[in-house]
Amino acid sequence: MPADVQWCIDNRYTLTLKSFVNEFGLLDKHYAVSRYTSIISNRHLAEDWERLESELNLFRKSEEYILFWLERSRRNTELDAHTACAEYIHGVVQTEARMLTSTLTASTSSQDTLTITSNDTTTTTDPESAESHDTDATATTIVVTDPGLENMENPTPLMPWTFKNVDVAELFTRFRQSVREMSSNRLVFIESSVHELLALSNILLLCPDQHSSLCMNVFTEDVLSDLTKELLAECMDLNQDMTDHACMKLSRIINNVESNIQSKDDAEFDLLVLGKDLNSLGRSLVRGITAGMRKLPLVAIESKETIGECELFTMYFDPILSALLSNPDRNVLLRWSNVTSDEAGKMRPDATISKILQCDFGSSLGFGEVKLARPSIDHHALCHDILRLAIFAKDTVDKNKLHAALTFQINEIGQLTFPRSLKELASFVNLKNMRTLLMVSEVFWRLCQPVDDEDYWKPKRRPTHPAIYSMIDATKDRHRVCALRFE
């Protein structure tokens, strides 16, 4: 854990922006306020956040705040002047010293050269070489690191991962090192650097044609694009399908209900008969479509801002997602609980896919995040959700020894636009959407399982950065470039 974060936690009861700035000698106002805001938003200070935030806002409105930064600004100017003068003087001294050394060396070399003619041997003593040798022999290098991040700074080397004659593991190590250097002296914008932030927790985020500039500079766009396609093809079973007859019949039943040609009761009976001839994944999907038919309003609610978060996922998303990702007979439930889990620490994912262990909830197999509609896309909040979901997934894979974990963000999932009404459900039921949902369901039930070979799994574990949120600039700007697309 970074020293400033640990100090704030240790002094939480007397913590103020002023004491924080004085403790670490910060002079840049923007950096200091952003860093302090990020730290008090850290999960370790969750219980004190409201008090600290209130005190900060009150301090920022006071005359003392203006005078404090005026004094820091004067101090900064004074130090800059001293530094500039010292650098100039140092440069002059170095130049003069080199000239004197060159003169002395030339003089000494001419005196220390001895020729012994009887043995035809020439011996030359170079004082500069001797001095250099003595210095090397006694030189000592001291490296100071944060003990809390020792395993982050010196992780176990990655095993080679060759893809098209390129070692992806080596490139990722270089990428992560570049991120460390970039973030060592400044906060980062999450909108443009979500790939970089996740790399610090040993997560490589791959999104089709959505890569950061640094990521493309290290890996190249071709490698990232080909690797994304390769991994998707490896994970997803592209053979998952629904017959033309079944898809057409399903679509016709929903259209009949939407057009008032058929009642919902009759349609539900026909859908049950249709599902009987399908495999287990197909039956689950038909159950989800049936539940959506029962629950969705006839027409979409146009005023999106009036829909609450709980209403959003229970009415629009739960009918289909629960059918695909939940099965009480297999002791797996999709929960819209907004509660903490063992893997998520104090953070609360909006949805958790949990195993049932006797009479309690066991390990988590996946997580979901929901964002309410806003007049404009909030890239800052959506990138935070991506960051949270990726870390949730990594931690549950590490803790529960899983092959994989599934996460979903209710802004888009599998590039699907979920229906908001019975009318939209009719157009939603098409072969492309049905195939996508079947593939998502199949990959979840196949891969989100415990590993059998612990010796294979153990060396793949890597630490999660303990203070990733304290590295994020807390400011928002809707004009800021975002590496990901949320459409």
Short mmCIF file of C-alpha atoms in Angstrom, two decimals:
data_model
loop_
_atom_site.label_atom_id
_atom_site.label_comp_id
_atom_site.label_asym_id
_atom_site.label_seq_id
_atom_site.Cartn_x
_atom_site.Cartn_y
_atom_site.Cartn_z
CA MET A 1 0.00 0.00 0.00
CA PRO A 2 1.43 3.46 -0.89
CA ALA A 3 2.85 5.42 2.04
CA ASP A 4 0.42 8.34 1.69
CA VAL A 5 -2.60 6.01 1.73
CA GLN A 6 -1.30 4.18 4.81
CA TRP A 7 -0.62 7.50 6.57
CA CYS A 8 -4.16 8.70 5.89
CA ILE A 9 -5.60 5.45 7.26
CA ASP A 10 -3.44 5.67 10.38
CA ASN A 11 -4.49 9.31 10.96
CA ARG A 12 -8.10 9.05 9.84
CA TYR A 13 -9.52 10.73 12.95
CA THR A 14 -7.38 13.88 12.59
CA LEU A 15 -6.99 13.78 8.81
CA THR A 16 -7.43 17.02 6.84
CA LEU A 17 -6.28 18.23 3.45
CA LYS A 18 -3.95 20.69 5.17
CA SER A 19 -2.27 18.06 7.34
CA PHE A 20 -1.96 15.74 4.33
CA VAL A 21 -0.27 18.43 2.22
CA ASN A 22 2.10 19.42 5.03
CA GLU A 23 3.02 15.82 5.83
CA PHE A 24 4.12 15.03 2.28
CA GLY A 25 5.34 18.50 1.31
CA LEU A 26 3.00 18.83 -1.69
CA LEU A 27 3.10 22.09 -3.63
CA ASP A 28 0.92 21.43 -6.68
CA LYS A 29 -2.66 22.35 -5.76
CA HIS A 30 -4.40 20.29 -8.44
CA TYR A 31 -2.38 17.16 -7.72
CA ALA A 32 -2.74 17.49 -3.95
CA VAL A 33 -6.53 17.97 -3.98
CA SER A 34 -7.07 15.18 -6.55
CA ARG A 35 -4.81 12.78 -4.67
CA TYR A 36 -6.43 13.55 -1.33
CA THR A 37 -9.93 13.16 -2.81
CA SER A 38 -8.96 9.80 -4.32
CA ILE A 39 -7.51 8.54 -1.05
CA ILE A 40 -10.50 9.45 1.13
CA SER A 41 -12.71 7.69 -1.43
CA ASN A 42 -10.63 4.54 -0.87
CA ARG A 43 -12.54 1.55 0.50
CA HIS A 44 -10.28 1.54 3.58
CA LEU A 45 -11.78 4.91 4.58
CA ALA A 46 -15.37 4.10 3.64
CA GLU A 47 -16.68 4.65 7.17
CA ASP A 48 -15.05 8.11 7.40
CA TRP A 49 -15.70 9.24 3.83
CA GLU A 50 -18.77 11.38 4.45
CA ARG A 51 -17.10 13.27 7.32
CA LEU A 52 -13.85 13.79 5.44
CA GLU A 53 -15.68 14.89 2.29
CA SER A 54 -17.80 17.36 4.26
CA GLU A 55 -14.74 18.82 6.02
CA LEU A 56 -12.92 19.12 2.69
CA ASN A 57 -15.81 20.98 1.05
CA LEU A 58 -16.08 23.34 4.01
CA PHE A 59 -12.32 24.02 3.96
CA ARG A 60 -12.35 24.73 0.20
CA LYS A 61 -14.94 27.49 0.71
CA SER A 62 -12.98 29.23 3.45
CA GLU A 63 -10.53 32.14 3.42
CA GLU A 64 -7.98 29.89 5.13
CA TYR A 65 -7.97 27.62 2.05
CA ILE A 66 -7.05 30.53 -0.26
CA LEU A 67 -4.35 31.82 2.09
CA PHE A 68 -2.95 28.32 2.57
CA TRP A 69 -2.45 27.76 -1.16
CA LEU A 70 -1.14 31.30 -1.61
CA GLU A 71 1.61 30.45 0.87
CA ARG A 72 2.29 27.11 -0.85
CA SER A 73 2.48 28.92 -4.19
CA ARG A 74 5.04 31.36 -2.80
CA ARG A 75 7.05 28.46 -1.41
CA ASN A 76 6.92 26.71 -4.78
CA THR A 77 8.16 29.84 -6.56
CA GLU A 78 10.97 30.22 -4.04
CA LEU A 79 12.08 26.61 -4.49
CA ASP A 80 11.92 26.90 -8.30
CA ALA A 81 14.18 29.94 -8.13
CA HIS A 82 16.65 28.16 -5.85
CA THR A 83 16.62 25.09 -8.11
CA ALA A 84 17.22 27.11 -11.26
CA CYS A 85 20.14 28.97 -9.65
CA ALA A 86 21.62 25.77 -8.23
CA GLU A 87 21.39 24.00 -11.60
CA TYR A 88 23.10 26.90 -13.34
CA ILE A 89 25.90 27.03 -10.77
CA HIS A 90 26.26 23.24 -10.85
CA GLY A 91 26.60 23.35 -14.64
CA VAL A 92 29.33 25.99 -14.47
CA VAL A 93 31.22 24.07 -11.75
CA GLN A 94 30.99 20.81 -13.73
CA THR A 95 32.33 22.48 -16.86
CA GLU A 96 35.26 24.04 -15.01
CA ALA A 97 36.00 20.79 -13.16
CA ARG A 98 36.13 18.82 -16.42
CA MET A 99 38.57 21.33 -17.89
CA LEU A 100 40.82 21.14 -14.81
CA THR A 101 40.64 17.32 -14.77
CA SER A 102 41.56 17.11 -18.46
CA THR A 103 44.58 19.34 -17.92
CA LEU A 104 45.69 17.43 -14.82
CA THR A 105 45.25 14.04 -16.54
CA ALA A 106 47.31 15.08 -19.53
CA SER A 107 50.09 16.34 -17.28
CA THR A 108 50.09 13.30 -15.01
CA SER A 109 49.96 10.83 -17.90
CA SER A 110 53.07 12.31 -19.46
CA GLN A 111 54.92 12.01 -16.14
CA ASP A 112 53.77 8.47 -15.33
CA THR A 113 54.79 6.86 -18.61
CA LEU A 114 57.97 4.73 -18.12
CA THR A 115 59.86 2.81 -20.82
CA ILE A 116 62.29 -0.05 -19.95
CA THR A 117 64.39 -0.61 -23.05
CA SER A 118 66.17 -3.74 -21.84
CA ASN A 119 62.95 -5.81 -21.89
CA ASP A 120 61.16 -3.92 -24.68
CA THR A 121 58.23 -3.40 -22.27
CA THR A 122 56.21 -0.22 -21.92
CA THR A 123 54.14 0.44 -18.76
CA THR A 124 51.57 3.25 -18.71
CA THR A 125 49.71 4.30 -15.58
CA ASP A 126 46.36 6.04 -16.21
CA PRO A 127 45.13 7.79 -13.03
CA GLU A 128 41.65 8.19 -14.48
CA SER A 129 41.28 4.42 -15.03
CA ALA A 130 42.55 3.63 -11.55
CA GLU A 131 40.16 6.09 -9.98
CA SER A 132 37.26 4.61 -11.93
CA HIS A 133 38.16 1.08 -10.80
CA ASP A 134 38.30 2.08 -7.13
CA THR A 135 34.95 3.80 -7.38
CA ASP A 136 33.29 0.72 -8.92
CA ALA A 137 34.72 -1.50 -6.21
CA THR A 138 33.22 0.51 -3.38
CA ALA A 139 29.99 1.72 -4.98
CA THR A 140 26.74 0.85 -3.20
CA THR A 141 23.27 1.07 -4.75
CA ILE A 142 20.32 1.58 -2.40
CA VAL A 143 16.80 0.91 -3.70
CA VAL A 144 13.92 2.04 -1.53
CA THR A 145 10.56 0.39 -2.09
CA ASP A 146 7.24 0.35 -0.33
CA PRO A 147 7.15 -2.92 1.68
CA GLY A 148 3.38 -3.18 1.15
CA LEU A 149 3.89 -3.29 -2.61
CA GLU A 150 6.95 -5.53 -2.69
CA ASN A 151 5.07 -8.32 -4.43
CA MET A 152 3.69 -5.78 -6.93
CA GLU A 153 7.11 -4.31 -7.71
CA ASN A 154 8.85 -7.71 -7.91
CA PRO A 155 6.24 -10.15 -9.19
CA THR A 156 7.00 -13.67 -10.28
CA PRO A 157 8.03 -13.58 -13.96
CA LEU A 158 5.25 -14.54 -16.35
CA MET A 159 5.48 -17.78 -18.24
CA PRO A 160 6.11 -17.27 -21.97
CA TRP A 161 2.92 -16.98 -24.04
CA THR A 162 3.75 -17.14 -27.74
CA PHE A 163 1.13 -15.92 -30.17
CA LYS A 164 2.05 -15.56 -33.85
CA ASN A 165 5.78 -15.44 -33.06
CA VAL A 166 5.25 -12.78 -30.38
CA ASP A 167 5.72 -13.35 -26.63
CA VAL A 168 2.55 -11.73 -25.25
CA ALA A 169 3.76 -12.23 -21.67
CA GLU A 170 6.94 -10.26 -22.34
CA LEU A 171 5.00 -7.46 -24.03
CA PHE A 172 2.59 -7.31 -21.11
CA THR A 173 5.51 -7.01 -18.68
CA ARG A 174 6.86 -4.09 -20.72
CA PHE A 175 3.41 -2.52 -20.85
CA ARG A 176 2.99 -2.80 -17.08
CA GLN A 177 6.43 -1.28 -16.49
CA SER A 178 5.57 1.65 -18.76
CA VAL A 179 2.37 2.19 -16.77
CA ARG A 180 4.34 2.20 -13.49
CA GLU A 181 6.66 4.86 -14.83
CA MET A 182 3.76 6.91 -16.18
CA SER A 183 1.80 6.81 -12.90
CA SER A 184 4.74 7.26 -10.53
CA ASN A 185 4.44 11.04 -10.32
CA ARG A 186 0.92 11.89 -11.43
CA LEU A 187 -2.67 10.73 -11.23
CA VAL A 188 -4.23 9.19 -14.32
CA PHE A 189 -7.55 9.79 -16.06
CA ILE A 190 -9.60 6.61 -15.88
CA GLU A 191 -11.43 7.35 -19.15
CA SER A 192 -8.28 7.15 -21.26
CA SER A 193 -6.24 4.81 -19.04
CA VAL A 194 -8.52 2.00 -17.87
CA HIS A 195 -6.30 -0.53 -19.72
CA GLU A 196 -3.24 0.85 -17.93
CA LEU A 197 -4.86 0.81 -14.48
CA LEU A 198 -5.92 -2.81 -14.90
CA ALA A 199 -2.42 -3.78 -16.04
CA LEU A 200 -1.13 -2.75 -12.60
CA SER A 201 -3.37 -5.52 -11.20
CA ASN A 202 -2.06 -7.99 -13.80
CA ILE A 203 -5.18 -7.81 -15.96
CA LEU A 204 -4.98 -7.47 -19.75
CA LEU A 205 -8.20 -5.86 -20.96
CA LEU A 206 -9.07 -6.80 -24.54
CA CYS A 207 -11.97 -5.06 -26.31
CA PRO A 208 -12.46 -5.25 -30.10
CA ASP A 209 -10.96 -2.09 -31.64
CA GLN A 210 -10.94 -0.33 -28.25
CA HIS A 211 -7.33 -0.07 -27.08
CA SER A 212 -5.40 2.76 -25.45
CA SER A 213 -2.52 4.49 -27.25
CA LEU A 214 0.13 3.08 -24.92
CA CYS A 215 -1.34 -0.41 -25.28
CA MET A 216 -1.12 -0.20 -29.09
CA ASN A 217 2.41 1.21 -28.94
CA VAL A 218 3.62 -1.79 -26.95
CA PHE A 219 1.58 -4.64 -28.49
CA THR A 220 0.73 -3.14 -31.93
CA GLU A 221 -2.86 -2.93 -33.12
CA ASP A 222 -2.59 -6.08 -35.28
CA VAL A 223 -1.48 -8.26 -32.36
CA LEU A 224 -4.23 -6.93 -30.09
CA SER A 225 -6.91 -7.39 -32.74
CA ASP A 226 -5.81 -10.91 -33.67
CA LEU A 227 -5.39 -11.93 -30.03
CA THR A 228 -8.90 -10.69 -29.17
CA LYS A 229 -10.43 -12.67 -32.03
CA GLU A 230 -8.40 -15.76 -31.14
CA LEU A 231 -9.44 -15.74 -27.47
CA LEU A 232 -13.10 -15.10 -28.31
CA ALA A 233 -13.08 -18.01 -30.74
CA GLU A 234 -11.37 -20.18 -28.12
CA CYS A 235 -13.86 -19.32 -25.36
CA MET A 236 -17.12 -19.02 -27.26
CA ASP A 237 -18.74 -22.05 -28.83
CA LEU A 238 -19.67 -20.64 -32.23
CA ASN A 239 -21.64 -23.80 -33.01
CA GLN A 240 -24.34 -22.86 -30.50
CA ASP A 241 -27.45 -22.33 -32.58
CA MET A 242 -31.22 -22.48 -32.73
CA THR A 243 -32.88 -24.09 -35.70
CA ASP A 244 -34.59 -21.82 -38.21
CA HIS A 245 -37.90 -23.50 -37.44
CA ALA A 246 -37.62 -22.98 -33.67
CA CYS A 247 -36.43 -19.36 -34.03
CA MET A 248 -39.21 -18.55 -36.52
CA LYS A 249 -41.84 -20.15 -34.28
CA LEU A 250 -40.55 -18.28 -31.22
CA SER A 251 -40.61 -14.99 -33.11
CA ARG A 252 -44.09 -15.63 -34.47
CA ILE A 253 -45.52 -16.39 -31.00
CA ILE A 254 -44.13 -13.15 -29.52
CA ASN A 255 -45.36 -11.19 -32.57
CA ASN A 256 -48.83 -12.67 -32.16
CA VAL A 257 -48.94 -11.53 -28.53
CA GLU A 258 -47.67 -8.07 -29.40
CA SER A 259 -50.31 -7.78 -32.15
CA ASN A 260 -53.11 -9.04 -29.81
CA ILE A 261 -53.68 -12.06 -32.05
CA GLN A 262 -52.86 -14.44 -29.22
CA SER A 263 -53.24 -14.15 -25.44
CA LYS A 264 -50.25 -14.39 -23.14
CA ASP A 265 -51.65 -17.55 -21.53
CA ASP A 266 -51.93 -19.34 -24.88
CA ALA A 267 -48.53 -18.04 -25.93
CA GLU A 268 -46.94 -19.30 -22.72
CA PHE A 269 -48.35 -22.78 -23.37
CA ASP A 270 -47.00 -22.76 -26.95
CA LEU A 271 -43.60 -21.62 -25.71
CA LEU A 272 -43.46 -24.45 -23.17
CA VAL A 273 -44.21 -26.95 -25.94
CA LEU A 274 -41.54 -25.33 -28.14
CA GLY A 275 -38.93 -25.51 -25.37
CA LYS A 276 -39.59 -29.20 -24.82
CA ASP A 277 -37.91 -30.03 -28.15
CA LEU A 278 -34.80 -27.90 -27.46
CA ASN A 279 -31.62 -28.65 -25.50
CA SER A 280 -31.17 -27.36 -21.95
CA LEU A 281 -29.67 -24.01 -23.03
CA GLY A 282 -32.41 -23.47 -25.58
CA ARG A 283 -35.10 -24.25 -22.99
CA SER A 284 -33.54 -21.76 -20.57
CA LEU A 285 -33.56 -19.08 -23.25
CA VAL A 286 -37.22 -19.73 -24.09
CA ARG A 287 -38.07 -19.49 -20.36
CA GLY A 288 -36.32 -16.11 -20.26
CA ILE A 289 -38.25 -14.86 -23.31
CA THR A 290 -41.47 -16.10 -21.70
CA ALA A 291 -40.70 -14.27 -18.46
CA GLY A 292 -39.91 -11.11 -20.43
CA MET A 293 -43.21 -11.39 -22.26
CA ARG A 294 -45.00 -11.55 -18.90
CA LYS A 295 -43.09 -8.75 -17.23
CA LEU A 296 -42.31 -6.08 -19.83
CA PRO A 297 -44.75 -3.19 -20.40
CA LEU A 298 -46.62 -3.05 -23.69
CA VAL A 299 -44.68 0.03 -24.83
CA ALA A 300 -41.29 1.33 -23.72
CA ILE A 301 -41.09 3.99 -21.01
CA GLU A 302 -39.55 6.93 -22.86
CA SER A 303 -38.62 8.97 -19.76
CA LYS A 304 -35.56 6.91 -18.82
CA GLU A 305 -34.59 9.24 -15.97
CA THR A 306 -37.71 8.20 -14.03
CA ILE A 307 -36.65 4.54 -13.87
CA GLY A 308 -34.85 3.57 -10.65
CA GLU A 309 -31.89 1.21 -10.49
CA CYS A 310 -33.81 -1.60 -8.80
CA GLU A 311 -36.64 -1.27 -11.30
CA LEU A 312 -34.16 -1.25 -14.17
CA PHE A 313 -32.65 -4.64 -13.51
CA THR A 314 -35.68 -6.43 -12.06
CA MET A 315 -38.07 -5.44 -14.87
CA TYR A 316 -35.87 -5.32 -17.95
CA PHE A 317 -32.83 -7.54 -17.42
CA ASP A 318 -33.57 -10.12 -14.76
CA PRO A 319 -36.15 -12.16 -16.74
CA ILE A 320 -33.67 -13.13 -19.47
CA LEU A 321 -30.38 -13.04 -17.53
CA SER A 322 -31.72 -15.15 -14.65
CA ALA A 323 -32.88 -17.80 -17.09
CA LEU A 324 -29.41 -17.93 -18.67
CA LEU A 325 -27.10 -17.51 -15.67
CA SER A 326 -29.10 -18.93 -12.78
CA ASN A 327 -30.21 -22.47 -12.00
CA PRO A 328 -31.33 -23.44 -8.46
CA ASP A 329 -31.12 -27.12 -9.43
CA ARG A 330 -27.39 -26.61 -9.95
CA ASN A 331 -27.07 -24.45 -6.81
CA VAL A 332 -26.34 -21.26 -8.77
CA LEU A 333 -28.31 -18.01 -8.31
CA LEU A 334 -28.15 -14.59 -9.94
CA ARG A 335 -28.66 -12.10 -7.10
CA TRP A 336 -29.43 -8.39 -7.50
CA SER A 337 -28.44 -7.81 -3.91
CA ASN A 338 -25.95 -4.89 -3.90
CA VAL A 339 -24.16 -6.48 -0.93
CA THR A 340 -20.50 -7.16 -0.23
CA SER A 341 -18.94 -10.55 -0.94
CA ASP A 342 -15.77 -12.26 0.24
CA GLU A 343 -14.07 -11.59 -3.10
CA ALA A 344 -15.19 -7.94 -3.44
CA GLY A 345 -14.14 -6.79 0.04
CA LYS A 346 -16.12 -3.71 1.09
CA MET A 347 -17.17 -2.90 -2.48
CA ARG A 348 -20.74 -3.75 -3.46
CA PRO A 349 -21.38 -5.12 -6.96
CA ASP A 350 -24.96 -4.57 -8.14
CA ALA A 351 -25.31 -8.23 -9.11
CA THR A 352 -23.54 -11.41 -8.03
CA ILE A 353 -23.77 -14.91 -9.49
CA SER A 354 -23.36 -17.08 -6.39
CA LYS A 355 -22.96 -20.76 -5.66
CA ILE A 356 -25.21 -22.07 -2.91
CA LEU A 357 -23.30 -23.99 -0.25
CA GLN A 358 -25.73 -25.86 1.99
CA CYS A 359 -27.79 -23.12 3.65
CA ASP A 360 -25.56 -20.17 2.72
CA PHE A 361 -24.08 -18.40 -0.27
CA GLY A 362 -20.69 -19.73 -1.28
CA SER A 363 -18.18 -18.65 -3.91
CA SER A 364 -19.00 -16.06 -6.58
CA LEU A 365 -18.91 -17.08 -10.25
CA GLY A 366 -19.58 -13.65 -11.72
CA PHE A 367 -20.63 -10.05 -11.14
CA GLY A 368 -22.70 -7.32 -12.77
CA GLU A 369 -22.90 -3.52 -12.65
CA VAL A 370 -25.89 -1.35 -13.55
CA LYS A 371 -25.91 2.31 -14.54
CA LEU A 372 -29.05 4.45 -14.76
CA ALA A 373 -29.77 6.42 -17.91
CA ARG A 374 -28.35 9.95 -18.03
CA PRO A 375 -28.78 12.81 -20.51
CA SER A 376 -25.23 12.16 -21.78
CA ILE A 377 -22.88 9.19 -21.49
CA ASP A 378 -20.90 9.29 -18.25
CA HIS A 379 -17.61 7.76 -19.40
CA HIS A 380 -16.02 8.34 -15.99
CA ALA A 381 -18.64 6.25 -14.15
CA LEU A 382 -18.82 3.54 -16.82
CA CYS A 383 -15.03 3.11 -16.87
CA HIS A 384 -15.12 2.82 -13.07
CA ASP A 385 -17.63 -0.02 -13.49
CA ILE A 386 -15.34 -1.78 -16.00
CA LEU A 387 -12.43 -1.43 -13.56
CA ARG A 388 -14.49 -2.79 -10.67
CA LEU A 389 -15.84 -5.74 -12.68
CA ALA A 390 -12.41 -6.74 -13.95
CA ILE A 391 -10.94 -6.69 -10.43
CA PHE A 392 -13.98 -8.56 -9.03
CA ALA A 393 -13.51 -11.26 -11.67
CA LYS A 394 -9.76 -11.60 -11.12
CA ASP A 395 -10.11 -11.81 -7.35
CA THR A 396 -12.86 -14.44 -7.45
CA VAL A 397 -10.84 -16.53 -9.95
CA ASP A 398 -7.81 -16.34 -7.63
CA LYS A 399 -9.71 -16.92 -4.40
CA ASN A 400 -12.02 -19.70 -5.59
CA LYS A 401 -9.60 -21.38 -8.03
CA LEU A 402 -11.82 -20.95 -11.09
CA HIS A 403 -11.10 -21.38 -14.77
CA ALA A 404 -12.97 -18.11 -15.44
CA ALA A 405 -15.59 -15.71 -14.12
CA LEU A 406 -18.34 -13.93 -16.03
CA THR A 407 -19.05 -10.22 -15.62
CA PHE A 408 -21.65 -8.06 -17.33
CA GLN A 409 -22.28 -4.35 -17.47
CA ILE A 410 -25.82 -3.17 -18.05
CA ASN A 411 -24.97 -0.66 -20.66
CA GLU A 412 -24.25 -3.29 -23.22
CA ILE A 413 -23.72 -7.05 -22.95
CA GLY A 414 -22.57 -9.18 -25.83
CA GLN A 415 -23.35 -6.18 -28.04
CA LEU A 416 -27.08 -6.67 -27.38
CA THR A 417 -29.77 -4.05 -26.88
CA PHE A 418 -32.20 -5.57 -24.41
CA PRO A 419 -35.93 -5.02 -25.02
CA ARG A 420 -37.79 -2.41 -22.94
CA SER A 421 -41.30 -3.46 -23.93
CA LEU A 422 -43.34 -6.25 -25.47
CA LYS A 423 -43.13 -4.44 -28.79
CA GLU A 424 -39.32 -4.39 -28.65
CA LEU A 425 -39.25 -8.01 -27.46
CA ALA A 426 -40.85 -9.02 -30.77
CA SER A 427 -38.00 -7.49 -32.76
CA PHE A 428 -35.43 -8.70 -30.21
CA VAL A 429 -36.26 -12.35 -30.96
CA ASN A 430 -34.11 -12.95 -34.02
CA LEU A 431 -31.52 -15.58 -34.89
CA LYS A 432 -28.50 -13.34 -34.25
CA ASN A 433 -29.60 -12.34 -30.75
CA MET A 434 -30.67 -15.87 -29.84
CA ARG A 435 -27.30 -17.28 -30.93
CA THR A 436 -25.42 -14.63 -28.94
CA LEU A 437 -27.39 -15.37 -25.77
CA LEU A 438 -26.93 -19.11 -26.21
CA MET A 439 -23.15 -18.65 -26.56
CA VAL A 440 -22.97 -16.45 -23.45
CA SER A 441 -24.95 -18.98 -21.43
CA GLU A 442 -22.90 -21.93 -22.70
CA VAL A 443 -19.53 -20.31 -21.97
CA PHE A 444 -20.66 -19.40 -18.44
CA TRP A 445 -21.72 -22.93 -17.50
CA ARG A 446 -18.66 -24.48 -19.17
CA LEU A 447 -15.84 -22.22 -17.97
CA CYS A 448 -16.97 -20.72 -14.65
CA GLN A 449 -16.02 -23.86 -12.79
CA PRO A 450 -13.28 -24.77 -10.28
CA VAL A 451 -10.01 -26.04 -11.74
CA ASP A 452 -9.13 -29.70 -11.33
CA ASP A 453 -5.34 -29.31 -11.38
CA GLU A 454 -4.20 -26.91 -8.62
CA ASP A 455 -0.56 -27.24 -9.71
CA TYR A 456 -1.60 -25.81 -13.10
CA TRP A 457 -3.61 -22.98 -11.52
CA LYS A 458 -1.30 -21.88 -8.69
CA PRO A 459 1.59 -20.37 -10.72
CA LYS A 460 -0.90 -18.30 -12.72
CA ARG A 461 -1.98 -16.27 -9.69
CA ARG A 462 -0.82 -12.67 -9.58
CA PRO A 463 -1.38 -9.94 -6.96
CA THR A 464 -4.08 -7.28 -7.28
CA HIS A 465 -2.89 -3.71 -6.75
CA PRO A 466 -3.96 -2.77 -3.18
CA ALA A 467 -4.54 0.95 -3.84
CA ILE A 468 -5.57 1.20 -7.48
CA TYR A 469 -8.33 3.74 -6.81
CA SER A 470 -5.93 6.18 -5.14
CA MET A 471 -4.11 6.53 -8.49
CA ILE A 472 -7.17 7.85 -10.35
CA ASP A 473 -7.76 11.54 -10.94
CA ALA A 474 -11.13 12.28 -9.34
CA THR A 475 -12.04 15.09 -11.76
CA LYS A 476 -14.61 14.58 -14.53
CA ASP A 477 -14.67 16.06 -18.02
CA ARG A 478 -17.17 14.84 -20.61
CA HIS A 479 -14.86 16.10 -23.40
CA ARG A 480 -12.03 13.84 -22.23
CA VAL A 481 -10.97 11.12 -24.69
CA CYS A 482 -12.24 7.67 -23.69
CA ALA A 483 -10.46 4.50 -24.81
CA LEU A 484 -13.71 2.47 -24.64
CA ARG A 485 -16.99 2.93 -26.51
CA PHE A 486 -20.29 2.96 -24.60
CA GLU A 487 -23.09 3.19 -27.14
#
